CSV table of C-alpha atoms and ligand atoms in Angstrom, one decimal:
chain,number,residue,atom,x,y,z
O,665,UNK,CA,0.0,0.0,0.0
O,666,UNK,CA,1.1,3.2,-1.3
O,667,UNK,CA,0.9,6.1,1.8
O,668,UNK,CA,0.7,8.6,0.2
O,669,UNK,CA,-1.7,8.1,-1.8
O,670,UNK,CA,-4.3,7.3,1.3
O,671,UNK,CA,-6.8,10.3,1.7
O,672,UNK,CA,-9.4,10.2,4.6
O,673,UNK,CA,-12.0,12.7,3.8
O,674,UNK,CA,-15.4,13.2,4.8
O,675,UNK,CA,-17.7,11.8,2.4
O,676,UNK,CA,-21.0,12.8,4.1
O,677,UNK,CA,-21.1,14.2,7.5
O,678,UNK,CA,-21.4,10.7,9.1
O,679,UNK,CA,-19.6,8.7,7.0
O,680,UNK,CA,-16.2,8.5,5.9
O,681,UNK,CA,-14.5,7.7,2.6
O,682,UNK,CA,-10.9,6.7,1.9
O,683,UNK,CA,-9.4,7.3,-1.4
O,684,UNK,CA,-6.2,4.2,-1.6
O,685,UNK,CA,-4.4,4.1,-5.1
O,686,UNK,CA,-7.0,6.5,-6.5
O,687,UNK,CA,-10.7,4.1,-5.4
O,688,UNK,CA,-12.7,5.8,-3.0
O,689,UNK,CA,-13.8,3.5,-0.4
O,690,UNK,CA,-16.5,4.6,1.2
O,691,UNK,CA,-17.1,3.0,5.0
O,692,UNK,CA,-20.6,2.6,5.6
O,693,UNK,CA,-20.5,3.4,8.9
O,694,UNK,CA,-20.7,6.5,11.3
O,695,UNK,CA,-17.2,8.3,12.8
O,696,UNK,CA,-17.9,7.2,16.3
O,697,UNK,CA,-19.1,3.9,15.4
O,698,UNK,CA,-15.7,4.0,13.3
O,699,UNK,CA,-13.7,4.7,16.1
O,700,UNK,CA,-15.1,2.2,18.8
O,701,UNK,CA,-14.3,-0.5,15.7
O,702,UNK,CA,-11.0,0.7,15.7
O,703,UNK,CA,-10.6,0.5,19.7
O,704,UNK,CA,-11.9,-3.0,19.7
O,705,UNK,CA,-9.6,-4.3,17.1
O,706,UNK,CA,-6.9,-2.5,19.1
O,707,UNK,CA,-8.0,-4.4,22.3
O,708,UNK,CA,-8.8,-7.3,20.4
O,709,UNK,CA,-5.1,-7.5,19.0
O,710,UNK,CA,-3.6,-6.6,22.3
O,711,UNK,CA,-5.5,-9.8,23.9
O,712,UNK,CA,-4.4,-11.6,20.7
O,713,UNK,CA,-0.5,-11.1,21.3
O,714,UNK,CA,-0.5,-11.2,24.8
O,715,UNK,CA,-2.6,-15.1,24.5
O,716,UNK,CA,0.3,-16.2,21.9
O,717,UNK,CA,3.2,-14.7,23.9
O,718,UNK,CA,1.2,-17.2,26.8
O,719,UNK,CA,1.0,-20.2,24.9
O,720,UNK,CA,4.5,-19.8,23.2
O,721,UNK,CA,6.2,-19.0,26.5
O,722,UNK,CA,4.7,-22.4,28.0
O,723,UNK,CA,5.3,-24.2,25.0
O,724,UNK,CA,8.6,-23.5,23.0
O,725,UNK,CA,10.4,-20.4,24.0
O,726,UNK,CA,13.0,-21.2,27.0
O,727,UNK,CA,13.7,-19.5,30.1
O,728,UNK,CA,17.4,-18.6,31.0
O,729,UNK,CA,19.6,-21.5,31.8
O,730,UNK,CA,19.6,-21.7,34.9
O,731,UNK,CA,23.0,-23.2,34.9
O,732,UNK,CA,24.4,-19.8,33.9
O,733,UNK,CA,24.1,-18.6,37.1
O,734,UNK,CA,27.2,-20.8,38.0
O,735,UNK,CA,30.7,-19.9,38.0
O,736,UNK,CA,33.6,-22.4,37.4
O,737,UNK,CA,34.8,-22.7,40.7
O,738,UNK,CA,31.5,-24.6,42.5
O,739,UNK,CA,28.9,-23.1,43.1
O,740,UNK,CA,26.2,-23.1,45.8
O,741,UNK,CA,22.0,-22.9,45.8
O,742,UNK,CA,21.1,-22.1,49.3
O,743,UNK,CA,17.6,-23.9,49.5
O,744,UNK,CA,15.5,-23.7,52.6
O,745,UNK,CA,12.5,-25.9,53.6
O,746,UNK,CA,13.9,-28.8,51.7
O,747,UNK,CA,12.9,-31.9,53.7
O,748,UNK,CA,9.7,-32.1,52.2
O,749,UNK,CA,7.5,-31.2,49.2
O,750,UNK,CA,8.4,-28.5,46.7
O,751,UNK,CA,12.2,-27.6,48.6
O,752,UNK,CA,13.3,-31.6,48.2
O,753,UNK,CA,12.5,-31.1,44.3
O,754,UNK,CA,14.6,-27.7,44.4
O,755,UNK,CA,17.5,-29.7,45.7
O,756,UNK,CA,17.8,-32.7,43.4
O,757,UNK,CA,17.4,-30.4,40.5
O,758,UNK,CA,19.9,-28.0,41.6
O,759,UNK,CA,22.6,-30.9,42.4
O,760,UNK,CA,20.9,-32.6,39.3
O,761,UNK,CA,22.6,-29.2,37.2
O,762,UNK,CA,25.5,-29.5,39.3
O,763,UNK,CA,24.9,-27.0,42.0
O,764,UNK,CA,27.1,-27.5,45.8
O,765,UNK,CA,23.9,-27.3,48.3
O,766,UNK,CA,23.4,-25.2,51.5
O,767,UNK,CA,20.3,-26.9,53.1
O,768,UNK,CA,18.4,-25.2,55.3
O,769,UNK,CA,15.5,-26.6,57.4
O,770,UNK,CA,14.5,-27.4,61.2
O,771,UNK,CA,14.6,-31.4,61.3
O,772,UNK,CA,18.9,-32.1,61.5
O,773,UNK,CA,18.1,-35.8,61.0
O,774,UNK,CA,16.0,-35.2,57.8
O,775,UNK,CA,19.0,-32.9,56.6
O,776,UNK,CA,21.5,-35.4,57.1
O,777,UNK,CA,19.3,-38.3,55.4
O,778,UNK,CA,19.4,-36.1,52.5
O,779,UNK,CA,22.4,-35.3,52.2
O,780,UNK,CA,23.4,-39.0,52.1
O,781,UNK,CA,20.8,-38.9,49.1
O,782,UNK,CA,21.8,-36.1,46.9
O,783,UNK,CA,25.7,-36.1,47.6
O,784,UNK,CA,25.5,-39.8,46.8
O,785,UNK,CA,23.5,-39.5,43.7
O,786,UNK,CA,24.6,-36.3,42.5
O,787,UNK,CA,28.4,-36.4,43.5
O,788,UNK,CA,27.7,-32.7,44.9
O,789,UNK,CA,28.6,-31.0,48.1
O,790,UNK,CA,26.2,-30.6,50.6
O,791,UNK,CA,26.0,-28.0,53.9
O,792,UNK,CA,23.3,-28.0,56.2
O,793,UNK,CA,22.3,-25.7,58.8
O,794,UNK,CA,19.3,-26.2,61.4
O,795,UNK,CA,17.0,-23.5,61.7
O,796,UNK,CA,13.7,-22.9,62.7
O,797,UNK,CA,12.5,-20.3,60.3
O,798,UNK,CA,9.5,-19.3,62.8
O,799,UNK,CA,11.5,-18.7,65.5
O,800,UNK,CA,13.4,-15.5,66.4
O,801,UNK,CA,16.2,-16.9,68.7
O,802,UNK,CA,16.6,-20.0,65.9
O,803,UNK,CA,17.1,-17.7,63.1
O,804,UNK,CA,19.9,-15.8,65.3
O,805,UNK,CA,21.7,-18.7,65.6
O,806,UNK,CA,21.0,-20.4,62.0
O,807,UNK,CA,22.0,-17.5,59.8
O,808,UNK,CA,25.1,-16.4,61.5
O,809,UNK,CA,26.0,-19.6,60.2
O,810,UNK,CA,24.4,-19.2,56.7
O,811,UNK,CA,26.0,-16.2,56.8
O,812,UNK,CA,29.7,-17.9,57.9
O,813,UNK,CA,29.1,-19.9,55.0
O,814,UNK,CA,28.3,-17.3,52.4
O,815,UNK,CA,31.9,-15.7,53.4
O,816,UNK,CA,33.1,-19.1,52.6
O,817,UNK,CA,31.5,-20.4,49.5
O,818,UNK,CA,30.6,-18.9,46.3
O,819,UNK,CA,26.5,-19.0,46.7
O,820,UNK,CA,24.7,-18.0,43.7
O,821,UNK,CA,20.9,-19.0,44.1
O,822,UNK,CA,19.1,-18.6,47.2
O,823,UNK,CA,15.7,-20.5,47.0
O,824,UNK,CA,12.9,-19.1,49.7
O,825,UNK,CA,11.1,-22.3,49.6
O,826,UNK,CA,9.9,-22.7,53.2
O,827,UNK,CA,6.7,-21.9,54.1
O,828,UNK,CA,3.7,-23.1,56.5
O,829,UNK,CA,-0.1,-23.0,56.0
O,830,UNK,CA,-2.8,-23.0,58.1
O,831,UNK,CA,-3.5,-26.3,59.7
O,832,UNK,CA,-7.0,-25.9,58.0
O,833,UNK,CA,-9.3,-23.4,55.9
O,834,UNK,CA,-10.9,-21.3,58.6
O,835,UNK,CA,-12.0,-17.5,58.7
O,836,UNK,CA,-10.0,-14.8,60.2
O,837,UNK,CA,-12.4,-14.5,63.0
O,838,UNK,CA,-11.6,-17.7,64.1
O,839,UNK,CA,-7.6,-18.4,63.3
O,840,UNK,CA,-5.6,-19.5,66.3
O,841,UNK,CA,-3.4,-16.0,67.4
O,842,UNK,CA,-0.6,-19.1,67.6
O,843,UNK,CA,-1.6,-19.7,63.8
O,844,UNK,CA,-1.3,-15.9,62.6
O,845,UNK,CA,2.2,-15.9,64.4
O,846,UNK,CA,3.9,-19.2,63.0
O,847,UNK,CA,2.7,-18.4,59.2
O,848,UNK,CA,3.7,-14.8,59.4
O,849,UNK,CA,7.4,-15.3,61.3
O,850,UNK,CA,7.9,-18.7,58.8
O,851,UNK,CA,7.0,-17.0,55.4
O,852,UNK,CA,8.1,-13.6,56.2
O,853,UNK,CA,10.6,-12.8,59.0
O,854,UNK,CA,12.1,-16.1,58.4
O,855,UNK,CA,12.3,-15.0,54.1
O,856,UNK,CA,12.6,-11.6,54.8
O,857,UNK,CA,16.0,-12.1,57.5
O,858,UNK,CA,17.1,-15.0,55.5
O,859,UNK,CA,17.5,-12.5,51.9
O,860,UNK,CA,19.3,-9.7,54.6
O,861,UNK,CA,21.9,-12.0,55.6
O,862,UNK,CA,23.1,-13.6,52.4
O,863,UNK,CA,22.2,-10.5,49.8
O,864,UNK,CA,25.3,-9.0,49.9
O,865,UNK,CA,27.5,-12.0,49.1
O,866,UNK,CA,25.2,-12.1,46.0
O,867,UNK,CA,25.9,-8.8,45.2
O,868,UNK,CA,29.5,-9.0,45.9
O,869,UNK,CA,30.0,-12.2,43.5
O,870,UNK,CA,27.6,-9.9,40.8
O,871,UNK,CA,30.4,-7.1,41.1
O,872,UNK,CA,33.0,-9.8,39.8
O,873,UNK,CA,30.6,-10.7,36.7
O,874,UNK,CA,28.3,-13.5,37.7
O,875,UNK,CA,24.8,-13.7,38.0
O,876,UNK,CA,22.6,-14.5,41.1
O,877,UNK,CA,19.3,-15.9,41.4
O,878,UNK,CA,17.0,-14.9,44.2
O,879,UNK,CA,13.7,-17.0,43.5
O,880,UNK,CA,11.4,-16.5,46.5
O,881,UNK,CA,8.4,-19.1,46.2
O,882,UNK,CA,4.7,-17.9,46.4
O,883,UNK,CA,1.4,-19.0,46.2
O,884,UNK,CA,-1.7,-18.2,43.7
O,885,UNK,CA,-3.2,-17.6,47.2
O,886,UNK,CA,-1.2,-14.4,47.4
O,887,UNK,CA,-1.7,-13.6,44.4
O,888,UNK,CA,-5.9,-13.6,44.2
O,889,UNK,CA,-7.1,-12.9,48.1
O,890,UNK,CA,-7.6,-16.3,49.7
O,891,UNK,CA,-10.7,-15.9,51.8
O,892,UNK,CA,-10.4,-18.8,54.7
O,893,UNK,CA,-6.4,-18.8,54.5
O,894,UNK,CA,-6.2,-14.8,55.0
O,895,UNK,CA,-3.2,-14.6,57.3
O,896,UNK,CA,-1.5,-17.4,54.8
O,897,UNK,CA,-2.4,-14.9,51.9
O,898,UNK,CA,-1.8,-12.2,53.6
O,899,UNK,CA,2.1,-13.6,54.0
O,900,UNK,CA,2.8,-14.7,50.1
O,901,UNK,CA,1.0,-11.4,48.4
O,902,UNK,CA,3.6,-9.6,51.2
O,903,UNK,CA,6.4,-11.6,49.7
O,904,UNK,CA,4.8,-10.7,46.3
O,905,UNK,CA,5.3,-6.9,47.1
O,906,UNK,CA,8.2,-7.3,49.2
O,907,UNK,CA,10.3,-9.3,45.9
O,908,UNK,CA,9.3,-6.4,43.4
O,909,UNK,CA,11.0,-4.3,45.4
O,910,UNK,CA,14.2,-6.1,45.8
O,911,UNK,CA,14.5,-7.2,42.0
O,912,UNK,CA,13.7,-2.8,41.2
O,913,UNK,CA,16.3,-2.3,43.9
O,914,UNK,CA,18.5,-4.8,42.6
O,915,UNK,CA,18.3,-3.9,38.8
O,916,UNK,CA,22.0,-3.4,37.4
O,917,UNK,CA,23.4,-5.3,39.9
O,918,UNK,CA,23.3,-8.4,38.4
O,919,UNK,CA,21.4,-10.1,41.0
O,920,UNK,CA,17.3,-11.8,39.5
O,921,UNK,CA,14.9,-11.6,42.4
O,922,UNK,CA,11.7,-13.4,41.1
O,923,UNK,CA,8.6,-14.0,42.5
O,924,UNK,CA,7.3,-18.3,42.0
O,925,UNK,CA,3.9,-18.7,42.0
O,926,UNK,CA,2.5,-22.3,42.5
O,927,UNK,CA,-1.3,-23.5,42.9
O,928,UNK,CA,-1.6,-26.5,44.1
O,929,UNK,CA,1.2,-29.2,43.9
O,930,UNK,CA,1.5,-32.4,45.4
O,931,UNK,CA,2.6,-32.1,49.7
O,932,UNK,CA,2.4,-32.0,52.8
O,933,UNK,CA,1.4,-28.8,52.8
O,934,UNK,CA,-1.6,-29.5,50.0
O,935,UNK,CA,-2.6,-32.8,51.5
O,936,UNK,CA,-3.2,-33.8,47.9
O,937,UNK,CA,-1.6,-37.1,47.2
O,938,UNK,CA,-2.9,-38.4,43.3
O,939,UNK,CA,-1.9,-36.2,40.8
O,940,UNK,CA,-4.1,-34.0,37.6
O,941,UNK,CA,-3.8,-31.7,35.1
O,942,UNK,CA,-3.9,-29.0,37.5
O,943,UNK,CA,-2.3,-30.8,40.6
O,944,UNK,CA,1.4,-31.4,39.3
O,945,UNK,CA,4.1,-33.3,41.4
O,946,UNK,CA,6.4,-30.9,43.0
O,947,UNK,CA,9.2,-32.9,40.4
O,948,UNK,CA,6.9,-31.3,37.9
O,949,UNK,CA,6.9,-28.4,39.1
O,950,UNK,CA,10.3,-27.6,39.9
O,951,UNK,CA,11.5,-28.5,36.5
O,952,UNK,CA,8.9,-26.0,34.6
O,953,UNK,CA,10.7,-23.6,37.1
O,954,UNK,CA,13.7,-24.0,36.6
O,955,UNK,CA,13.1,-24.8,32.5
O,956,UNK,CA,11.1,-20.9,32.7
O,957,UNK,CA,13.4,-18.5,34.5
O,958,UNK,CA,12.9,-14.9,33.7
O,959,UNK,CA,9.1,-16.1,31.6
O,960,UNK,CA,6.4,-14.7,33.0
O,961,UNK,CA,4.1,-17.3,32.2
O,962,UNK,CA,1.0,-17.1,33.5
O,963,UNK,CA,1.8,-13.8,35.0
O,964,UNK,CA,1.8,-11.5,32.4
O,965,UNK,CA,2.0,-8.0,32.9
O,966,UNK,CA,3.1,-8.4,36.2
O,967,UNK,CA,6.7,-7.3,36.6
O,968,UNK,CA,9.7,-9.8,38.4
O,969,UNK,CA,7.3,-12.6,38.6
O,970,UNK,CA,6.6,-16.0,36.8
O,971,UNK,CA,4.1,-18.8,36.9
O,972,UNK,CA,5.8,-21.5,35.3
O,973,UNK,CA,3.8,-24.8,35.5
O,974,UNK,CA,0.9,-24.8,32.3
O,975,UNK,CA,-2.7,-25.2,34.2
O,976,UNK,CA,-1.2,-23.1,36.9
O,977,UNK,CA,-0.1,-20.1,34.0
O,978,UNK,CA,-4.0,-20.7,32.7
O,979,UNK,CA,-5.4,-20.0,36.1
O,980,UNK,CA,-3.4,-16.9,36.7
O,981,UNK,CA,-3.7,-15.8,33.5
O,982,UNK,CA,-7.4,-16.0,33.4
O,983,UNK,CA,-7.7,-14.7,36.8
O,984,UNK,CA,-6.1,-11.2,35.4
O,985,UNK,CA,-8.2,-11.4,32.1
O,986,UNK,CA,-10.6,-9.0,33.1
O,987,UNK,CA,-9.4,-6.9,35.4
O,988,UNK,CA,-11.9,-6.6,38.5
O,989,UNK,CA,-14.6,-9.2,37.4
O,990,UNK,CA,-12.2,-12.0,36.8
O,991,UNK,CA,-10.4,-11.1,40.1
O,992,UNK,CA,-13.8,-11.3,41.8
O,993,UNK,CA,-14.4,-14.5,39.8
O,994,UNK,CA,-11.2,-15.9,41.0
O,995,UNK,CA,-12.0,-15.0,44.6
O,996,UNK,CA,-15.4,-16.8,44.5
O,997,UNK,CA,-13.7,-19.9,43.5
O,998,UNK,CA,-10.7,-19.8,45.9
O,999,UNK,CA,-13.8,-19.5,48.7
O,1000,UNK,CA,-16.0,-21.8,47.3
O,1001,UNK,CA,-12.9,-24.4,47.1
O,1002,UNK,CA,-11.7,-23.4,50.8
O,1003,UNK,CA,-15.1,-24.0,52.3
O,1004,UNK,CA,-15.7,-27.4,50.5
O,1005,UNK,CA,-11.7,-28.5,52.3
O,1006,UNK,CA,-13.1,-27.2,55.6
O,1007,UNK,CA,-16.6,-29.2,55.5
O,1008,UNK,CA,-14.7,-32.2,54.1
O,1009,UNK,CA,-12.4,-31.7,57.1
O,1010,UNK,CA,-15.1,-31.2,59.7
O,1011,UNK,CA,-16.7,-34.5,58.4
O,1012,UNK,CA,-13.1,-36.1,58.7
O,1013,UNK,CA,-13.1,-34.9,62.5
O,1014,UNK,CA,-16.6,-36.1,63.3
O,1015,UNK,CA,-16.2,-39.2,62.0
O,1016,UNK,CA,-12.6,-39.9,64.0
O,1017,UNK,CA,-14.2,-38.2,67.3
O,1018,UNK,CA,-16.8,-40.7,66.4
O,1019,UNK,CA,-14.4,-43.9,66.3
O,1020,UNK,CA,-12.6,-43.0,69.3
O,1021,UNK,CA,-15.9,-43.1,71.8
H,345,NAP,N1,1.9,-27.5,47.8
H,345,NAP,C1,1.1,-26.5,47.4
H,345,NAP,O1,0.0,-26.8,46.9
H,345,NAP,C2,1.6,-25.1,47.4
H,345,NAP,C3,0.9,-24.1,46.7
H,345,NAP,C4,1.3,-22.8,46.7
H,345,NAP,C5,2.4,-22.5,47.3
H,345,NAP,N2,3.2,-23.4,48.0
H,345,NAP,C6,4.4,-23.0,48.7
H,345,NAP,O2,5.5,-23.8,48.4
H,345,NAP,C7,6.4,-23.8,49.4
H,345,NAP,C8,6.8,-25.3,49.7
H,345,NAP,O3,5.6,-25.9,50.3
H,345,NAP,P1,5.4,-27.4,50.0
H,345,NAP,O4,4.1,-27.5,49.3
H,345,NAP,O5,6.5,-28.1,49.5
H,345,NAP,O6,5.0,-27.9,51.5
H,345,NAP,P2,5.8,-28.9,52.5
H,345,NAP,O7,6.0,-30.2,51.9
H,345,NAP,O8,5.0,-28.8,53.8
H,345,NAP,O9,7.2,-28.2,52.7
H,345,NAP,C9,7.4,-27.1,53.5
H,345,NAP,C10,8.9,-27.1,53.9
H,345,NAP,O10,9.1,-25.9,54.7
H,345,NAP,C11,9.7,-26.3,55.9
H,345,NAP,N3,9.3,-25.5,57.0
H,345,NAP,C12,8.1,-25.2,57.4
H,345,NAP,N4,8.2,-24.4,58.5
H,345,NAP,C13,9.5,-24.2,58.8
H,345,NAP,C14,10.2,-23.5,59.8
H,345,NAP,N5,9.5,-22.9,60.8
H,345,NAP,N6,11.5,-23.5,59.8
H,345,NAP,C15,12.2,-24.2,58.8
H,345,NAP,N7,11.6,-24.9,57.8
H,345,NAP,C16,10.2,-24.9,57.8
H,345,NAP,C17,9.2,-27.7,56.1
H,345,NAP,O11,10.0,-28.4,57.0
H,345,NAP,P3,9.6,-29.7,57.8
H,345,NAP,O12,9.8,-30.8,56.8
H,345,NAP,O13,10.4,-29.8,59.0
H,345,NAP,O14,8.1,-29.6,58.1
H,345,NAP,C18,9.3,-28.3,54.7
H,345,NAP,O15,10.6,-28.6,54.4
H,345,NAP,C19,5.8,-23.1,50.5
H,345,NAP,O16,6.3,-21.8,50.6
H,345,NAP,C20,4.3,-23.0,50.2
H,345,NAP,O17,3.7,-21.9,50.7
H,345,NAP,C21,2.8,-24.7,48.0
């Protein structure tokens, strides 16, 4: 098409005509109605590229290798809450890409049968240190060790894993005070501290020209409002907030800080046992993790975060489709969900109260 030879000019009052290689096309329709076409198409297209960038970025185009966050000398992943679940997975697959580990968790027997695992399977080194994330005095202790260690060795990934839930779904009004405080010094005092100590060793080894990797897991349940697991949501859209910061903070340093964000995966935390399509195995879901860094995902538009496993990218995706509605959507089915795990828990009580007379 020849530009210049486009003329818009008003053919009636209403409706205009375009004259393109010397035709006149007249558009049989009114300016406004003209311009809400236009609009639409615009928003139309804009929906268009954003669903394609979805499906090609959980499909075909790869995330950063997450082995180039090594350097030649060994390098460490500092993983907490690895004795169970999703922070196990993180540790195979980092000694799996041959990352030295730094495991942190509360249970010293459960550290040590794990490190018999990996560092026999993987030929890896592996450092533990006890520490119970909840619990000020712990923490003291723990990370002046972490932080001894980060002096030491060259730690280039720090995975905040650990995280507790509430026992079961129950309204605010109700939550144990004992509850409120365990979730909220686990998933953020325990994160929060955790980042303070070994940060600057991250940005120290940055200064001499390799990358670090902060990747602080989440939870869908931060990311729409989780009525019935409010202090639990409250912690994980905190670390939401909390990470953009950091990574903005961070920028030019050459240290990531990104956000994780899950559903539901097979734990002890989820109680789920069989797996779906939109229940993955934490193996699963740690290797679309680590296969996606630096793809948003399912989290589009959302800046320093990623939500790497497929159904769970749908979810998220859809949950952000249309703005407030689909937000409100989303939160009727996180409550509808959380009340059916509460009744089916209730039942479960009843019916062991009921055995035990
Ligand atoms: N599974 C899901 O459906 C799901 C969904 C969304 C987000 N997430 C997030 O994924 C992360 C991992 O959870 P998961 O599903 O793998 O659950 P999990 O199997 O229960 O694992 C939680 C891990 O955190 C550790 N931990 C808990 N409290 C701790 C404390 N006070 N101090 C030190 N370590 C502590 C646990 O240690 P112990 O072995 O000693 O208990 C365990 O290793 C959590 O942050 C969770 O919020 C999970």
């Amino acid at each position: 098409m020849v530009l210049d030879t486009v003329q818009v000019k008003s053919h009636s009052h209403a409706h205009p005509s375009f004259h393109i290689l010397g035709q006149e096309i007249v558009v049989d329709l009114p300016i406004p109605a003209l311009v809400l076409a236009f609009l639409g198409a615009g928003v139309a297209f804009r929906y268009l590229i954003s669903f394609l960038r979805l499906i090609l970025e959980l499909t075909i185009i790869p995330g950063t290798n997450i082995k180039s966050y090594k350097s030649k000398t060994g390098s460490y992943a500092l993983v907490t809450g690895c004795t169970s679940g999703i922070g196990l997975e993180f540790a195979k697959q980092f000694a799996g890409k041959g990352y030295n580990l730094i495991l942190l968790g509360r249970r010293q027997t459960a550290l040590d049968d794990l490190v018999k695992e990996i560092s026999g399977k993987y030929k890896v080194d592996c450092k533990t240190v006890m520490v119970d994330l909840g619990d000020a005095s712990s923490r003291a202790k723990g990370f002046a060790q972490v932080e001894k260690l980060a002096q030491e060795l060259d730690v280039a990934v720090l995975v905040n894993n650990a995280g507790v839930s509430h026992e079961v779904c129950v309204i605010f009004n109700e939550t144990p005070h004992e509850e409120i405080d365990a979730i909220v010094q686990t998933n953020i005092l325990g994160t929060l501290h955790l980042t303070r100590t070994v940060l600057p060793y991250l940005v120290a080894r940055s200064k001499k020209g390799s990358k670090s990797l902060i990747l602080n897991v989440g939870s869908l349940d931060g990311r729409i409002p989780a009525a019935l697991l409010a202090a639990y949501s409250c912690t994980k859209g905190g670390l939401q907030t909390w990470t953009k910061a950091l990574a903005w903070e961070l920028r030019g340093t050459g240290v990531q800080a990104l956000m994780v964000q899950p559903a539901f995966v097979i734990s002890n935390m989820s109680k789920i046992r069989r797996a779906s399509l939109t229940v993955p195995t934490a193996k699963a879901w740690v290797k679309s993790c680590l296969s996606s860094i630096g793809s948003a995902g399912g989290a589009q538009g959302r800046a320093y975060e990623m939500t790497p496993y497929w159904s769970h990218a749908i979810m998220d995706y859809a949950a952000g489709f249309f703005g407030y509605p689909s937000e409100m959507i989303g939160m009727w089915v996180v409550d509808y969900m959380h009340k059916d795990i509460r009744k089916r828990w209730l039942r479960k009580k009843a019916r062991e109260s009921k055995k035990s007379e």
